[in-house]
Amino acid sequence: MSDGDTQRATRGEETAMFGERERAFASSSYARLLAASDALIFELDRDGRFAAVNAAAAAALGHVPEQLLGARLVDHVHADDRGAVEAGLVNMFEKPGDVQALRTRFVHREGRTVALAWHAVVDAAAGRAYAMASDAGGRELAERAFEREHAAAARAIAESEARLGALCDHIPAIVYLKDEGGSYLFINRFFEALLGRRREEVLGRTDRDVLPAAAIEAFSRGETQVRQRGATVEVEEVLHGLGDGARTFYSVRFPLRASDGKIAAICGVSTDISGRKSAEAQLVELNESLERRVAERTAAAEDASRAKSEFLARMSHELRTPLNAILGYSELLEDEMRERGTQTWLADLLRIRAAGKHLLSLINDILDISKIEAGKMLVHIEEFTVAGMIDEVVATSRPLIEKNRNAFRLEISPSVGSMRSDPLKIRQCLLNLLSNAGKFTNNGQVEFSVARQIVNGRAWILFRVSDTGIGIAQENIGQLFREFYQVDSSSTRRYGGTGLGLVITQRLCHMLGGDIRVSSRPGQGSQFTLELPAVHIEAGGSEVALELDVLSEKDVARARVAARELCQKLGARPLSLQKIATIISELARNMVLYAGGGKVVVGSVGAERKCVFIRAVDEGSGIADVDAILAGRKVSRNGRGLGLIGTKRLADGFRLHTGPTGTWIEAEVNL
């Protein structure tokens, strides 16, 4: 044998030995895998006998593997399935390589039936069929359980849909559901009634098939908005063709989304609010009619009041002249009788003169209030010493006070100095307060004090009149400054007077830029405090740095800018500038919106000029319930009161006077 033949023989022997080792290894590995697997695995020979079977498959039939080896498969098959299994085996070996699937009932060793689903494939070279099985009984049970659960879920869904449908049918509104293509999936009975069609005629159709032409655009527009926004859309809309004529609906449309987040359907609910809108329109019309009537009657009343006031103001000379003649002639007759030494008619003349003086005093009060209301009361400003004016007032009022056996006490601060105001009007105010204190106090004490006070760099004179008289109940204090009002109606007969003294005093104080405050307790007396600026600031005066007419909204911005520039020149801090700008805006807008126009005055007073005042004045009808507004208990229409509340809180000083002849508001801000 040649060396080449020897080498080839050696390589052949080595190859054969390697193949045997590989097959042995593969066989042992397969056996271990077969034994360890939980799957039901077995092999069949051409006669249908078990050639190999793993423990799991044997256990499924109640045996161990050794008991099944060599046994025929059909001997363990249920009698009713044997024919099918035998035919299947024949077909399987006729078509090697094809996977065959069978579901067979086997008989367990204990006699019960075991259902197995198995797949087999034939290896023609080996002459074996390899099969893998699974427990079909458990799967069948699971499938039947799944079918039962599915049926129960379907019934629950059907019942839920029925309940939802019944609920929607009883809602007095249009309810519908459309798919993404616009076809109706559901409509309720209310919609059926409006359309005049049965539900079966509508479902699966689009708006163009079922809606009146006049309503199609409204539905399409609303649903387009839902798709574009991807969210709920609420709108009031008028729909034509649904029911009788045009109807107003409050419509809510929203998307229904699929599991992937895309819009799968659109739901709409539209409530007929035609009746409510009609009622609202009627109510608005009624309110407007009432407002017009109230405005007309108010204007007529104001015209009548204004005409009355102007008449009385013009008739002052004609009314006073006859009384002055009566008083003058009574004095002449009295002097003549005293010269002749006769007393026959002297007592009667004294009564005539006393009655005339009383009547003149009443007429003077009525004429004064009429002149104030008519805007014909003028302010005459001059410089005067406070102490000198007080001496004149005390000299006049002391006899009236001591007439009722009252003790009188006067206290004047040395620092009161002088005032620049209207002395006649201040004197009239003080005489009214002192005469009231003496009139309503018997065997008591009346105190009159005067002091000077600096507030935000501005000087104020405080005149305080206190008494120990009858006092006033708290609930009546707010009524003191009403025309012709007296706390006790019998006091007119007991004490005399018209009830105009305090009204005139308050109006004069406001004209002079001040205010009057009162505190009292029944049986313990009263205290009235007159607060007046030491320097009355007149429009156009030297203390006024800025004076602007505010007639429209554009004037509000102009006033704000001008005031900021002025206060910047005065050295205002940034925070103060912001406060001033806000106050200017609020007060000026109040003039524009609610007074039909007014004037804004800005200036600085005091030697150091560290404070600026902002004054807004109008000649309207005043602000109703101003005390309630400033207390936060009431806000006028359009938020009118909020501006006043904000101004009062921002300002370092705040004063407000309002009445039938207009409103005067002043705020002070420290620079």
XYZ file of C-alpha atoms in Angstrom:
671
model
C 0.000 0.000 0.000
C 1.392 3.352 -0.944
C 1.910 6.128 1.467
C -1.002 8.062 -0.101
C -3.378 5.142 0.307
C -2.223 4.759 3.886
C -2.911 8.454 4.606
C -6.347 8.323 2.983
C -7.250 5.200 5.000
C -6.115 6.889 8.186
C -8.190 10.002 7.445
C -11.274 7.819 6.742
C -10.934 5.973 10.006
C -10.569 9.281 11.865
C -13.674 10.688 10.156
C -15.685 7.600 11.021
C -14.570 7.766 14.624
C -15.502 11.512 14.781
C -18.990 10.813 13.359
C -19.630 8.099 15.925
C -18.570 10.417 18.746
C -20.790 13.238 17.376
C -23.805 10.949 17.100
C -23.216 9.585 20.572
C -22.946 13.087 21.973
C -26.036 14.242 20.102
C -27.972 11.169 21.253
C -27.051 11.637 24.899
C -27.853 15.386 24.752
C -31.232 14.726 23.119
C -32.044 12.123 25.746
C -31.232 14.495 28.569
C -33.267 17.315 26.951
C -36.181 14.928 26.335
C -36.176 13.741 29.932
C -35.891 17.212 31.444
C -38.502 18.981 29.279
C -41.915 19.886 30.704
C -43.392 19.619 27.205
C -45.186 16.420 26.200
C -42.755 14.822 23.670
C -42.817 11.344 22.146
C -41.641 9.400 19.048
C -43.605 6.848 17.009
C -42.331 4.176 14.631
C -44.015 3.188 11.364
C -46.418 0.883 13.248
C -47.540 3.699 15.498
C -45.771 2.393 18.555
C -44.008 4.539 21.142
C -40.274 4.504 20.293
C -39.448 7.158 22.847
C -41.480 9.159 25.351
C -40.514 11.657 28.009
C -41.695 11.700 31.582
C -44.105 14.589 31.049
C -45.928 12.822 28.213
C -46.082 9.536 30.136
C -47.374 11.287 33.244
C -50.158 12.917 31.223
C -51.466 9.371 30.574
C -50.775 8.115 34.119
C -47.680 6.023 33.268
C -43.915 6.135 33.430
C -41.928 6.170 30.153
C -40.844 2.501 30.384
C -44.495 1.380 30.522
C -45.297 3.050 27.207
C -42.269 2.025 25.140
C -43.354 -0.421 22.432
C -47.058 0.164 23.167
C -49.384 1.231 20.334
C -50.560 4.855 20.457
C -54.120 3.960 19.439
C -54.440 1.581 22.429
C -54.380 4.681 24.701
C -56.766 6.718 22.521
C -60.468 7.115 23.340
C -62.533 4.639 21.367
C -64.431 7.446 19.573
C -61.171 8.993 18.285
C -59.222 5.848 17.247
C -60.349 5.841 13.645
C -59.296 9.452 13.177
C -55.902 8.801 14.793
C -55.176 5.720 12.635
C -56.058 7.655 9.492
C -53.914 10.515 10.656
C -50.912 8.268 11.187
C -51.236 6.805 7.713
C -51.497 10.265 6.191
C -48.543 11.437 8.268
C -46.144 8.720 6.980
C -47.366 9.270 3.424
C -46.386 12.941 3.639
C -43.051 13.060 5.405
C -41.830 16.507 6.265
C -45.342 17.987 6.646
C -46.416 19.055 10.119
C -49.696 17.424 11.065
C -51.971 18.829 13.784
C -54.435 16.642 15.681
C -56.641 17.044 18.745
C -57.216 13.673 20.411
C -58.925 12.376 23.524
C -56.720 9.877 25.406
C -57.692 7.538 28.211
C -55.809 8.069 31.442
C -54.660 5.052 33.407
C -57.284 5.964 36.028
C -59.993 5.877 33.373
C -60.659 9.593 32.893
C -60.437 11.305 29.548
C -57.466 13.557 28.757
C -57.636 15.861 25.737
C -54.295 16.549 24.045
C -53.527 18.765 21.102
C -50.419 17.460 19.312
C -48.306 18.259 16.301
C -46.145 15.632 14.525
C -43.684 15.525 11.647
C -42.197 12.370 9.959
C -38.488 11.925 9.268
C -38.468 9.529 6.281
C -34.788 8.614 6.643
C -35.186 7.633 10.293
C -38.672 6.198 9.817
C -39.837 7.998 12.877
C -42.633 10.469 13.688
C -41.687 13.142 16.211
C -44.572 14.652 18.168
C -45.129 17.386 20.734
C -48.405 17.679 22.653
C -50.139 20.073 25.048
C -53.102 19.783 27.384
C -56.086 20.826 25.243
C -58.550 20.398 28.083
C -57.155 23.351 30.073
C -57.104 25.490 26.998
C -60.678 24.538 26.199
C -61.681 25.460 29.718
C -59.837 28.754 29.348
C -61.467 29.392 26.005
C -64.902 28.616 27.405
C -64.180 30.868 30.402
C -63.011 33.580 28.014
C -66.164 33.173 25.963
C -68.297 33.430 29.084
C -66.408 36.537 30.240
C -66.661 38.010 26.762
C -70.401 37.376 26.702
C -70.781 38.886 30.193
C -68.770 41.938 29.161
C -70.856 42.284 26.004
C -74.058 42.108 28.099
C -72.659 44.693 30.559
C -71.714 46.994 27.678
C -75.151 46.559 26.130
C -76.840 47.294 29.465
C -74.596 50.334 30.005
C -75.368 51.600 26.519
C -79.068 51.057 27.179
C -78.883 53.015 30.446
C -76.887 55.788 28.780
C -79.349 55.863 25.899
C -82.291 56.066 28.309
C -80.569 58.860 30.216
C -79.850 60.807 27.024
C -83.429 60.264 25.838
C -84.755 62.014 28.950
C -82.385 65.000 28.736
C -84.294 68.060 27.407
C -81.464 68.890 25.013
C -79.990 67.782 21.696
C -77.526 64.916 22.306
C -75.672 63.274 19.423
C -72.525 61.294 18.647
C -70.672 61.276 15.311
C -67.755 59.273 14.039
C -64.675 60.891 12.542
C -66.288 60.874 9.123
C -69.266 62.879 10.379
C -71.797 60.018 10.331
C -74.271 59.866 13.199
C -73.669 57.059 15.699
C -76.373 58.134 18.167
C -79.084 60.757 18.620
C -81.521 61.110 21.505
C -85.306 61.408 21.288
C -85.233 65.200 21.770
C -83.156 65.460 18.597
C -85.539 63.047 16.874
C -88.486 65.281 17.771
C -86.771 68.449 16.493
C -85.738 66.770 13.248
C -89.069 65.047 12.774
C -87.260 61.798 11.877
C -86.857 58.422 13.526
C -83.480 57.438 14.906
C -83.087 54.608 12.390
C -83.412 57.119 9.554
C -80.566 59.240 10.928
C -77.919 56.786 12.133
C -75.136 56.229 9.634
C -75.948 59.433 7.746
C -74.293 62.857 7.730
C -75.593 66.378 8.391
C -76.295 66.993 4.709
C -78.621 63.998 4.710
C -80.671 64.854 7.811
C -80.291 68.523 8.856
C -82.037 71.569 7.415
C -79.699 73.582 5.199
C -79.818 76.539 7.625
C -78.421 74.446 10.517
C -75.682 72.572 8.642
C -73.176 75.440 8.751
C -73.504 75.927 12.540
C -72.928 72.200 13.234
C -69.997 72.034 10.814
C -68.369 75.174 12.250
C -68.591 73.922 15.837
C -67.196 70.462 15.037
C -64.357 71.951 12.988
C -63.350 74.011 16.027
C -63.296 70.846 18.163
C -60.994 69.092 15.665
C -58.688 72.113 15.390
C -58.403 72.701 19.127
C -58.633 69.083 20.185
C -60.622 70.202 23.217
C -64.127 71.118 24.384
C -65.806 74.076 22.656
C -68.699 75.954 24.293
C -70.749 78.508 22.374
C -74.146 80.170 22.178
C -75.538 79.812 18.665
C -78.732 80.450 16.790
C -79.983 77.426 14.834
C -82.543 77.848 12.090
C -84.873 75.131 10.864
C -84.998 73.144 14.114
C -88.483 73.411 15.563
C -90.461 76.611 15.209
C -88.309 79.304 13.643
C -84.892 80.345 14.935
C -83.861 79.051 18.345
C -80.900 79.914 20.554
C -78.891 76.968 21.893
C -76.062 76.705 24.390
C -73.887 74.061 22.727
C -71.035 72.018 24.195
C -69.035 69.860 21.768
C -66.088 67.706 22.791
C -63.870 64.972 21.308
C -63.807 61.290 22.236
C -60.367 59.763 21.742
C -59.205 56.248 20.872
C -56.474 54.400 22.781
C -53.839 55.909 20.478
C -54.963 59.421 21.369
C -56.565 60.237 18.021
C -60.066 61.696 17.849
C -62.443 58.807 17.155
C -65.780 60.580 17.597
C -67.355 63.939 18.464
C -70.147 64.346 20.980
C -72.474 67.324 21.107
C -74.979 68.543 23.706
C -77.105 71.592 22.811
C -79.602 73.067 25.284
C -82.427 75.256 24.043
C -82.121 78.601 25.895
C -84.489 80.570 23.677
C -86.930 81.127 26.536
C -84.199 82.331 28.871
C -82.726 84.673 26.236
C -86.157 86.091 25.563
C -86.712 86.665 29.290
C -83.283 88.283 29.598
C -84.019 90.571 26.656
C -87.334 91.560 28.217
C -85.619 92.175 31.564
C -82.930 94.313 29.909
C -85.591 96.261 28.062
C -87.544 96.713 31.298
C -84.407 97.860 33.152
C -83.540 100.287 30.382
C -87.089 101.587 30.425
C -86.960 102.012 34.204
C -83.557 103.690 33.986
C -84.883 106.070 31.365
C -87.916 106.883 33.479
C -85.803 107.321 36.602
C -83.332 109.487 34.681
C -86.152 111.594 33.265
C -87.793 112.038 36.649
C -84.443 112.655 38.332
C -83.591 115.264 35.715
C -86.996 116.853 36.193
C -86.554 116.840 39.972
C -83.041 118.265 39.661
C -84.300 120.940 37.274
C -87.097 121.785 39.698
C -84.688 121.857 42.644
C -82.212 123.948 40.688
C -84.946 126.329 39.602
C -86.132 126.595 43.207
C -82.626 127.250 44.471
C -81.941 129.820 41.766
C -85.284 131.488 42.476
C -84.587 131.716 46.188
C -81.032 132.889 45.596
C -82.282 135.666 43.295
C -85.128 136.542 45.645
C -82.809 137.064 48.640
C -83.046 140.836 48.322
C -86.839 140.817 47.860
C -87.340 138.539 50.900
C -84.951 140.313 53.232
C -85.986 143.902 52.360
C -89.534 143.727 53.865
C -88.232 142.060 57.003
C -85.488 144.634 57.411
C -88.163 147.362 57.032
C -90.330 145.737 59.720
C -87.338 145.423 62.060
C -86.255 149.001 61.323
C -89.686 150.527 61.928
C -90.148 148.500 65.118
C -86.845 149.889 66.439
C -87.871 153.464 65.502
C -91.240 153.077 67.256
C -89.520 151.618 70.311
C -87.088 154.559 70.488
C -89.947 157.064 70.069
C -92.005 155.460 72.861
C -89.014 155.443 75.174
C -88.459 159.158 74.434
C -92.138 159.943 75.179
C -92.015 157.782 78.282
C -94.961 155.635 77.300
C -94.975 151.854 77.780
C -98.364 151.057 76.194
C -97.170 149.302 73.034
C -93.521 148.657 74.000
C -93.992 144.968 74.866
C -95.816 144.364 71.583
C -93.060 146.083 69.604
C -90.423 143.935 71.300
C -92.387 140.814 70.324
C -92.654 142.071 66.737
C -88.895 142.690 66.579
C -88.051 139.271 68.151
C -90.366 137.480 65.716
C -88.894 139.417 62.809
C -85.347 138.553 63.807
C -86.316 134.896 64.162
C -88.012 134.929 60.762
C -84.998 136.683 59.212
C -82.722 134.004 60.671
C -84.889 131.247 59.154
C -84.980 132.980 55.778
C -81.217 133.497 55.883
C -80.681 129.757 56.446
C -83.007 128.798 53.596
C -81.407 131.334 51.269
C -77.901 130.191 52.195
C -78.601 126.530 51.459
C -80.328 127.521 48.224
C -77.342 129.619 47.128
C -74.975 126.753 47.920
C -77.071 124.290 45.927
C -77.370 126.724 43.036
C -73.593 127.219 43.030
C -73.934 130.941 43.697
C -72.220 130.965 47.084
C -68.830 132.599 46.528
C -65.681 132.224 48.613
C -63.818 135.429 49.523
C -60.273 134.633 50.642
C -58.291 136.976 52.894
C -55.581 136.802 55.542
C -56.727 137.159 59.179
C -55.676 136.211 62.690
C -57.552 133.284 64.175
C -57.599 134.751 67.698
C -59.206 137.996 66.501
C -61.976 136.124 64.697
C -62.545 133.919 67.767
C -63.007 136.991 69.981
C -65.802 138.218 67.703
C -67.475 134.795 67.609
C -67.320 134.395 71.419
C -68.670 137.870 72.013
C -71.702 137.049 69.871
C -72.362 133.505 71.112
C -71.578 133.825 74.843
C -74.949 135.439 75.741
C -76.800 132.634 73.869
C -74.824 129.997 75.786
C -75.149 131.603 79.219
C -78.851 132.218 78.649
C -79.477 128.559 79.598
C -77.269 128.877 82.694
C -74.320 127.113 81.063
C -70.673 127.582 81.961
C -68.511 128.569 79.003
C -64.818 127.666 78.681
C -62.503 128.899 75.893
C -59.078 127.462 75.088
C -56.916 128.826 72.246
C -53.498 127.389 71.451
C -50.810 130.104 71.202
C -49.618 128.557 67.921
C -52.878 128.975 65.974
C -51.469 132.036 64.222
C -53.287 133.254 61.131
C -55.404 131.754 58.355
C -55.884 132.458 54.695
C -59.522 131.624 54.082
C -63.025 133.133 54.191
C -63.496 134.525 57.742
C -67.227 135.265 57.292
C -68.035 131.673 56.410
C -65.849 130.280 59.205
C -67.558 132.659 61.634
C -70.973 131.479 60.426
C -69.963 127.826 60.940
C -68.682 128.445 64.448
C -71.754 130.468 65.425
C -73.963 127.600 64.246
C -72.018 125.077 66.360
C -71.868 127.271 69.457
C -75.540 128.279 69.267
C -76.538 124.601 68.934
C -74.356 123.712 71.932
C -75.996 126.450 74.030
C -79.509 125.632 72.779
C -79.371 121.880 73.531
C -77.557 122.224 76.915
C -79.126 123.417 80.172
C -77.202 123.961 83.422
C -74.195 122.328 81.807
C -70.906 123.296 80.246
C -69.823 124.328 76.761
C -66.145 124.188 75.781
C -64.601 125.815 72.731
C -60.994 124.965 71.810
C -58.833 125.989 68.844
C -55.529 124.353 67.868
C -53.116 124.167 64.946
C -51.984 120.785 63.549
C -49.441 119.862 60.868
C -50.409 116.870 58.675
C -48.010 115.835 55.877
C -46.382 119.236 55.954
C -49.718 121.062 55.637
C -51.187 123.231 58.413
C -54.755 122.654 59.600
C -56.819 124.585 62.151
C -59.052 122.466 64.387
C -62.106 124.152 65.961
C -63.685 121.880 68.580
C -67.047 122.612 70.302
C -68.055 120.275 73.154
C -71.134 120.321 75.358
C -72.797 118.273 78.090
C -76.275 118.527 76.579
C -78.875 116.009 75.457
C -76.525 114.155 73.077
C -77.349 112.178 69.931
C -77.890 108.424 69.443
C -75.339 106.691 67.221
C -77.943 105.655 64.647
C -78.993 109.307 64.220
C -75.542 110.835 63.750
C -75.479 109.952 60.048
C -78.735 111.888 59.549
C -77.532 115.153 61.098
C -76.434 116.664 57.814
C -79.713 116.128 55.984
C -81.739 119.190 55.077
C -84.551 120.050 57.523
C -83.696 117.040 59.729
C -83.850 117.033 63.512
C -83.234 113.987 65.683
C -86.488 114.431 67.584
C -89.403 115.841 65.616
C -90.661 117.483 68.799
C -87.373 119.381 69.149
C -88.511 121.795 66.446
C -91.250 122.987 68.766
C -89.152 122.711 71.941
C -85.843 124.179 70.738
C -86.795 125.942 67.517
C -84.835 126.045 64.293
C -85.152 124.699 60.759
C -82.638 121.820 60.867
C -80.448 123.595 58.307
C -77.662 124.897 60.553
C -75.471 121.782 60.454
C -76.172 121.238 56.749
C -74.997 124.755 55.954
C -71.984 124.304 58.233
C -70.940 121.114 56.462
C -71.393 122.608 52.982
C -69.362 125.682 53.912
C -66.604 123.478 55.360
C -66.420 121.560 52.119
C -66.244 124.762 50.126
C -63.258 125.806 52.256
C -61.498 122.455 51.728
C -62.242 121.045 55.176
C -64.635 118.738 56.934
C -66.745 118.428 60.069
C -66.731 115.428 62.408
C -69.099 114.575 65.227
C -69.130 112.193 68.185
C -71.921 111.974 70.729
C -73.726 109.864 73.323
C -77.316 110.370 74.491
C -77.447 112.165 77.804
C -73.676 112.819 77.852
C -73.318 115.573 75.292
C -71.768 116.038 71.852
C -68.499 117.130 70.301
C -68.226 118.753 66.861
C -64.814 119.274 65.275
C -64.268 121.640 62.372
C -61.091 120.847 60.369
C -60.033 123.593 57.957
C -56.767 124.141 56.059
C -54.816 127.126 57.363
C -54.252 128.103 53.731
C -57.223 127.715 51.429
C -55.954 126.561 48.039
C -57.789 128.202 45.175
C -57.681 127.065 41.580
C -55.001 129.090 39.862
C -53.430 130.096 43.167
C -49.706 130.209 43.865
C -49.813 126.830 45.623
C -51.301 125.118 42.562
C -48.624 123.819 40.240
C -50.920 121.956 37.830
C -54.580 122.365 36.908
C -56.112 120.183 34.165
C -59.593 119.753 32.739
C -60.435 116.055 32.422
C -63.241 115.453 29.946
C -62.349 112.149 28.243
C -60.223 109.037 28.676
C -57.324 110.567 26.754
C -57.220 113.385 29.319
C -56.685 110.771 32.048
C -53.380 109.663 30.504
C -52.349 113.277 29.914
C -53.025 114.177 33.555
C -51.055 111.162 34.777
C -47.995 112.021 32.679
C -48.101 115.699 33.619
C -48.387 114.892 37.335
C -45.451 112.466 37.185
C -43.251 115.094 35.503
C -44.218 117.682 38.114
C -43.540 115.359 41.054
C -40.199 114.293 39.578
C -39.178 117.957 39.598
C -40.257 118.176 43.246
C -37.909 115.260 44.051
C -40.465 112.493 44.603
C -39.212 108.975 45.287
C -39.984 106.204 42.731
C -42.565 104.592 45.036
C -44.290 107.926 45.566
C -44.314 108.548 41.806
C -46.076 105.224 41.273
C -48.646 105.998 43.967
C -49.279 109.453 42.526
C -49.725 108.094 38.985
C -52.218 105.484 40.207
C -54.219 108.004 42.261
C -54.315 110.451 39.332
C -55.644 107.700 37.059
C -58.355 106.593 39.487
C -59.586 110.075 40.378
C -59.481 111.378 36.809
C -61.307 108.323 35.484
C -63.948 108.838 38.178
C -64.499 112.343 36.842
C -64.807 111.102 33.258
C -66.986 108.029 33.723
C -69.360 109.130 36.451
C -69.422 112.922 36.491
C -69.240 113.669 32.790
C -65.990 115.548 33.307
C -64.207 117.483 35.986
C -60.974 119.128 37.043
C -57.783 117.701 38.515
C -55.593 120.013 40.574
C -52.087 119.061 41.749
C -49.853 121.139 43.981
C -47.568 121.248 46.997
C -47.978 123.219 50.227
C -45.929 123.883 53.315
C -42.576 125.534 53.747
C -40.601 122.346 53.078
C -42.945 121.159 50.291
C -42.500 117.484 51.098
C -46.119 116.599 50.361
C -48.210 116.870 47.202
C -52.000 117.105 47.114
C -54.158 115.740 44.285
C -57.681 117.118 44.095
C -60.477 116.028 41.789
C -63.614 118.174 41.536
C -66.822 117.718 39.552
C -70.238 119.302 39.569
C -72.301 116.140 39.118
C -74.945 114.614 41.357
C -72.526 113.194 43.934
C -71.645 109.584 44.783
C -74.432 107.588 46.403
C -73.619 105.512 49.523
C -70.036 106.756 49.607
C -69.540 105.576 53.200
C -70.560 102.026 52.275
C -68.265 102.113 49.231
C -65.241 103.243 51.233
C -65.976 100.575 53.849
C -65.906 97.930 51.117
C -69.549 96.973 51.625
C -70.637 98.174 48.216
C -69.051 98.579 44.801
C -70.890 100.645 42.214
C -71.551 99.468 38.703
C -68.416 99.061 36.544
C -66.281 98.923 39.694
C -66.670 102.637 40.454
C -66.124 102.130 44.169
C -62.888 100.195 43.729
C -61.110 103.319 42.520
C -62.081 105.210 45.669
C -61.081 102.332 47.954
C -57.704 101.983 46.224
C -57.088 105.735 46.340
C -57.879 105.913 50.050
C -55.499 103.031 50.800
C -52.652 104.438 48.704
C -52.903 108.013 49.938
C -51.136 109.306 53.047
C -54.106 111.614 53.573
C -57.607 111.371 52.102
C -60.685 113.605 52.212
C -63.942 113.263 50.343
C -67.041 115.427 50.214
C -70.051 114.525 48.146
C -73.536 115.907 47.866
C -76.239 116.992 45.432
C -73.978 119.647 43.933
C -71.003 117.416 43.174
C -67.982 115.618 44.555
C -64.698 116.936 45.939
C -61.915 114.404 46.576
C -58.424 115.221 47.813
C -55.551 112.800 48.387
C -52.155 113.644 49.893
C -48.938 111.751 49.150
C -45.615 112.242 50.919
C -42.854 112.867 48.407
